[in-house]
Tab-separated table of C-alpha atoms in Angstrom:
chain	number	residue	atom	x	y	z
A	667	MET	CA	145.504	91.888	104.854
A	668	VAL	CA	144.486	91.695	101.202
A	669	PRO	CA	146.713	89.371	99.144
A	670	THR	CA	148.750	90.955	96.361
A	671	GLU	CA	149.625	87.936	94.234
A	672	PRO	CA	147.198	87.510	91.282
A	673	ILE	CA	146.108	83.937	92.100
A	674	ALA	CA	145.799	84.654	95.822
A	675	ALA	CA	143.844	87.850	95.112
A	676	LEU	CA	141.467	85.952	92.810
A	677	LEU	CA	140.950	83.266	95.460
A	678	TYR	CA	140.325	85.979	98.074
A	679	VAL	CA	137.606	87.568	95.949
A	680	CYS	CA	136.012	84.199	95.179
A	681	LEU	CA	135.838	83.314	98.870
A	682	LEU	CA	133.965	86.571	99.519
A	683	LEU	CA	131.344	85.947	96.828
A	684	PRO	CA	128.927	84.156	99.226
A	685	GLY	CA	128.995	87.181	101.557
A	686	ILE	CA	128.414	89.545	98.641
A	687	ALA	CA	125.435	87.403	97.565
A	688	PHE	CA	124.118	87.577	101.136
A	689	ILE	CA	124.304	91.397	101.243
A	690	TRP	CA	122.732	91.698	97.796
A	691	ARG	CA	119.750	89.512	98.717
A	692	TYR	CA	119.283	90.997	102.180
A	693	GLU	CA	119.251	94.576	100.966
A	694	GLY	CA	116.478	93.596	98.546
A	695	HIS	CA	114.010	93.176	101.412
A	696	GLY	CA	115.662	94.324	104.643
A	697	SER	CA	116.387	97.766	105.979
A	698	VAL	CA	119.326	99.514	104.367
A	699	VAL	CA	121.279	101.033	107.240
A	700	LYS	CA	124.511	102.958	106.926
A	701	ARG	CA	127.252	100.894	108.551
A	702	SER	CA	130.904	101.501	109.143
A	703	ALA	CA	133.407	99.929	106.762
A	704	PHE	CA	134.349	97.494	109.535
A	705	ARG	CA	130.761	96.306	110.007
A	706	GLU	CA	130.190	95.968	106.264
A	707	THR	CA	133.369	93.913	105.906
A	708	ALA	CA	132.506	91.817	108.961
A	709	ALA	CA	129.038	91.037	107.551
A	710	VAL	CA	130.519	89.882	104.230
A	711	VAL	CA	133.231	87.790	105.903
A	712	ILE	CA	130.874	86.154	108.420
A	713	ALA	CA	128.280	85.351	105.740
A	714	SER	CA	130.996	83.892	103.497
A	715	ALA	CA	132.402	81.800	106.348
A	716	ALA	CA	128.939	80.501	107.294
A	717	SER	CA	128.222	79.569	103.664
A	718	LEU	CA	131.537	77.745	103.300
A	719	VAL	CA	130.920	75.882	106.556
A	720	ALA	CA	127.498	74.828	105.245
A	721	VAL	CA	129.162	73.436	102.114
A	722	PHE	CA	131.726	71.600	104.251
A	723	ILE	CA	128.917	70.051	106.315
A	724	LEU	CA	127.313	68.779	103.102
A	725	HIS	CA	130.608	67.156	102.110
A	726	TYR	CA	131.021	65.759	105.605
A	727	VAL	CA	127.563	64.148	105.566
A	728	ALA	CA	128.098	62.782	102.053
A	729	ALA	CA	131.425	61.264	103.197
A	730	PHE	CA	129.539	58.905	105.521
A	731	PHE	CA	127.772	57.301	102.569
A	732	PHE	CA	130.212	57.561	99.645
A	733	GLU	CA	133.827	56.471	99.826
A	734	PRO	CA	134.916	58.631	96.843
A	735	ALA	CA	133.529	61.735	98.575
A	736	ARG	CA	135.337	60.772	101.777
A	737	SER	CA	138.710	60.266	100.099
A	738	THR	CA	138.348	63.428	97.987
A	739	LEU	CA	137.418	65.500	101.028
A	740	ARG	CA	140.359	64.127	102.997
A	741	GLN	CA	142.788	64.797	100.182
A	742	PHE	CA	141.401	68.270	99.540
A	743	PHE	CA	142.046	69.385	103.112
A	744	ILE	CA	145.301	67.492	103.730
A	745	ASP	CA	147.132	68.393	100.536
A	746	PRO	CA	145.037	69.961	97.761
A	747	GLY	CA	148.163	70.249	95.596
A	748	VAL	CA	148.346	66.456	95.268
A	749	LEU	CA	144.722	66.284	94.183
A	750	PHE	CA	145.363	69.044	91.644
A	751	ARG	CA	148.345	67.177	90.156
A	752	GLN	CA	146.513	63.837	90.083
A	753	ASP	CA	143.299	65.102	88.511
A	754	ALA	CA	143.160	68.827	87.730
A	755	GLN	CA	139.738	68.489	86.096
A	756	LEU	CA	138.262	66.933	89.249
A	757	PHE	CA	139.955	69.574	91.408
A	758	PHE	CA	138.527	72.495	89.449
A	759	GLY	CA	135.143	70.802	89.141
A	760	VAL	CA	134.845	70.279	92.896
A	761	THR	CA	136.112	73.801	93.598
A	762	LEU	CA	133.671	75.485	91.211
A	763	LEU	CA	130.773	73.341	92.432
A	764	ASP	CA	131.563	74.165	96.053
A	765	LEU	CA	131.847	77.861	95.225
A	766	ALA	CA	128.474	77.798	93.462
A	767	LEU	CA	126.923	76.014	96.450
A	768	ALA	CA	128.464	78.518	98.854
A	769	VAL	CA	127.120	81.454	96.827
A	770	SER	CA	123.690	79.778	96.814
A	771	PHE	CA	123.833	79.385	100.592
A	772	GLY	CA	124.847	83.036	100.970
A	773	ALA	CA	121.932	84.143	98.793
A	774	PHE	CA	119.552	81.965	100.812
A	775	PHE	CA	120.824	83.281	104.156
A	776	GLY	CA	120.077	86.795	102.922
A	777	SER	CA	116.635	85.962	101.536
A	778	LYS	CA	113.303	87.007	102.990
A	779	THR	CA	112.516	83.345	103.752
A	780	ALA	CA	115.614	83.004	105.930
A	781	SER	CA	114.821	86.292	107.684
A	782	ARG	CA	111.297	85.094	108.451
A	783	LEU	CA	112.633	81.781	109.780
A	784	LEU	CA	115.059	83.649	112.014
A	785	LYS	CA	112.302	85.949	113.280
A	786	GLY	CA	110.066	82.940	113.918
A	787	CYS	CA	112.789	81.174	115.897
A	788	ARG	CA	113.428	84.348	117.886
A	789	ALA	CA	109.711	84.723	118.637
A	790	LYS	CA	109.469	81.089	119.816
A	791	TRP	CA	112.549	81.543	121.967
A	792	LEU	CA	111.056	84.624	123.613
A	793	LYS	CA	107.757	82.778	124.074
A	794	MET	CA	109.520	79.864	125.761
A	795	ARG	CA	111.181	82.315	128.122
A	796	LYS	CA	107.836	84.086	128.599
A	797	LYS	CA	109.278	87.376	127.411
A	798	GLU	CA	107.852	89.865	124.963
A	799	PRO	CA	110.073	91.667	122.443
A	800	ASP	CA	110.627	95.151	123.854
A	801	THR	CA	113.082	96.592	121.361
A	802	ILE	CA	113.100	97.280	117.647
A	803	GLU	CA	115.366	94.900	115.793
A	804	ARG	CA	118.827	96.191	115.032
A	805	GLY	CA	118.927	97.798	111.615
A	806	GLN	CA	115.167	98.390	111.540
A	807	SER	CA	113.344	101.691	111.741
A	808	ALA	CA	110.056	102.117	113.587
A	809	TRP	CA	107.964	102.313	110.423
A	810	ASN	CA	109.703	99.306	108.837
A	811	THR	CA	108.781	97.306	111.927
A	812	ALA	CA	105.168	98.538	111.872
A	813	PHE	CA	104.693	98.024	108.128
A	814	GLU	CA	106.019	94.442	108.237
A	815	MET	CA	104.538	93.327	111.549
A	816	MET	CA	101.697	91.302	109.957
A	817	PRO	CA	102.952	89.597	106.774
A	818	GLY	CA	100.210	88.769	104.296
A	819	HIS	CA	97.871	91.451	105.643
A	820	ARG	CA	96.820	94.652	103.931
A	821	VAL	CA	98.472	97.561	105.697
A	822	ILE	CA	96.329	100.687	106.194
A	823	VAL	CA	98.254	103.820	107.097
A	824	GLY	CA	96.832	107.023	108.537
A	825	VAL	CA	99.197	109.995	108.434
A	826	GLN	CA	98.980	113.245	110.329
A	827	LEU	CA	101.106	115.738	108.411
A	828	LYS	CA	102.959	118.645	109.972
A	829	SER	CA	100.824	120.964	107.867
A	830	GLY	CA	97.780	119.808	109.822
A	831	ALA	CA	96.300	117.723	106.990
A	832	TRP	CA	95.447	114.071	107.443
A	833	VAL	CA	95.738	111.301	104.801
A	834	GLN	CA	94.803	107.621	104.895
A	835	GLY	CA	95.243	104.787	102.412
A	836	ALA	CA	96.635	101.324	101.798
A	837	LEU	CA	100.408	101.041	101.896
A	838	LYS	CA	101.870	100.370	98.458
A	839	SER	CA	105.623	100.768	98.950
A	840	PHE	CA	108.134	102.351	101.307
A	841	SER	CA	111.811	103.170	101.594
A	842	ARG	CA	113.677	100.418	103.416
A	843	ASN	CA	116.332	102.789	104.637
A	844	GLY	CA	116.620	102.195	108.367
A	845	ASP	CA	118.357	105.519	108.940
A	846	GLU	CA	116.321	108.606	109.751
A	847	THR	CA	117.181	110.452	106.533
A	848	PRO	CA	115.113	113.217	104.877
A	849	ASP	CA	114.794	111.348	101.575
A	850	ARG	CA	112.777	108.482	103.043
A	851	ALA	CA	109.251	108.199	101.680
A	852	PHE	CA	106.300	105.832	101.335
A	853	THR	CA	103.342	105.612	98.971
A	854	LEU	CA	99.647	105.019	99.606
A	855	THR	CA	97.196	103.653	97.079
A	856	GLY	CA	93.626	102.372	96.788
A	857	GLU	CA	90.945	104.513	98.402
A	858	ILE	CA	92.795	107.648	99.498
A	859	TRP	CA	91.004	109.675	102.143
A	860	TYR	CA	92.173	113.089	103.260
A	861	ARG	CA	91.188	115.973	105.507
A	862	MET	CA	92.578	119.452	105.009
A	863	ALA	CA	94.108	121.393	107.875
A	864	ASP	CA	91.582	123.184	110.115
A	865	SER	CA	88.719	121.220	108.563
A	866	GLU	CA	86.436	118.472	109.856
A	867	ASN	CA	85.344	117.238	106.401
A	868	VAL	CA	86.891	114.043	105.064
A	869	HIS	CA	87.136	113.635	101.279
A	870	ARG	CA	88.107	110.833	98.956
A	871	LEU	CA	90.515	111.396	96.092
A	872	GLU	CA	89.073	110.716	92.646
A	873	PRO	CA	90.205	108.854	90.688
A	874	HIS	CA	92.050	106.393	92.867
A	875	GLY	CA	95.779	106.909	92.456
A	876	THR	CA	98.957	106.976	94.466
A	877	VAL	CA	100.068	109.465	97.097
A	878	VAL	CA	103.757	109.982	97.899
A	879	ILE	CA	104.564	111.135	101.435
A	880	GLN	CA	108.034	112.246	102.468
A	881	ALA	CA	109.205	111.387	105.974
A	882	PRO	CA	110.047	114.992	106.987
A	883	GLU	CA	106.388	115.965	106.384
A	884	VAL	CA	105.034	113.349	108.832
A	885	ASP	CA	104.015	114.416	112.330
A	886	TYR	CA	102.905	110.903	113.291
A	887	LEU	CA	101.288	107.919	111.634
A	888	THR	CA	99.017	105.044	112.628
A	889	VAL	CA	99.104	101.562	111.131
A	890	GLY	CA	96.266	99.050	110.873
A	891	TYR	CA	96.071	95.585	109.353
A	892	GLU	CA	93.339	93.936	107.279
A	893	GLU	CA	93.231	90.252	106.457
A	894	PRO	CA	93.230	89.638	102.689
A	895	ALA	CA	89.814	88.976	101.180
A	896	PRO	CA	89.180	85.256	100.546
A	897	THR	CA	89.598	84.134	96.958
A	898	THR	CA	87.146	82.000	95.021
A	899	LYS	CA	89.336	78.963	95.649
A	900	ASP	CA	89.365	79.654	99.413
A	901	LEU	CA	85.548	79.889	99.433
A	902	THR	CA	85.290	76.668	97.444
A	903	ASP	CA	87.550	74.838	99.893
A	904	THR	CA	85.224	75.755	102.785
A	905	LEU	CA	82.189	74.121	101.169
A	906	PRO	CA	81.130	70.734	102.583
A	907	ARG	CA	82.134	67.768	100.461
């Protein structure tokens, strides 16, 4: 139930801020999948709870080394009203600091770094059990998985269109919508090669630009990966000293 009293409603919203920060950061790099209202609410609540628990653990660890932190933490959970009456400035300071930390944790949990750490842990777990991943991650589409399979590599996409034409180029951007919707699209850039339908001649677009391809026009696509070219610094580091 959503509280109706003004103070309680404000506290309710503040406690959900870490989950909102999590969703905001995650949707910046992860697949955007349509979820039910229950699943959206559950994601916000769980992310908020995890962030608040992380803040509590920080307080708990600090309490082992600092007596003031230990006494403040004990008072805050036993009877926060007493702490508020004794030192309102300290009460609000601790509350705002904890809220800021919780929001920071929520934003971190939704970041690309956290997602990569989670994927790495999952891959190691499967390797320990001598199992290979056989399913696409929940909330991911097939092309999201293919485009992001080799981070740091240049992704080369070849597309067979339903019209019979064929196009190839380096992936520049793509819709992160995990749902199979008609408005999904991706763009190719760099050297764009194409072959018209019912033709065996391959041509290169001049000048180099960007090609936009809508998902409904795709018959199938292939994805390849190229390691990034070494920079001058990388070549210098390989020289004998």
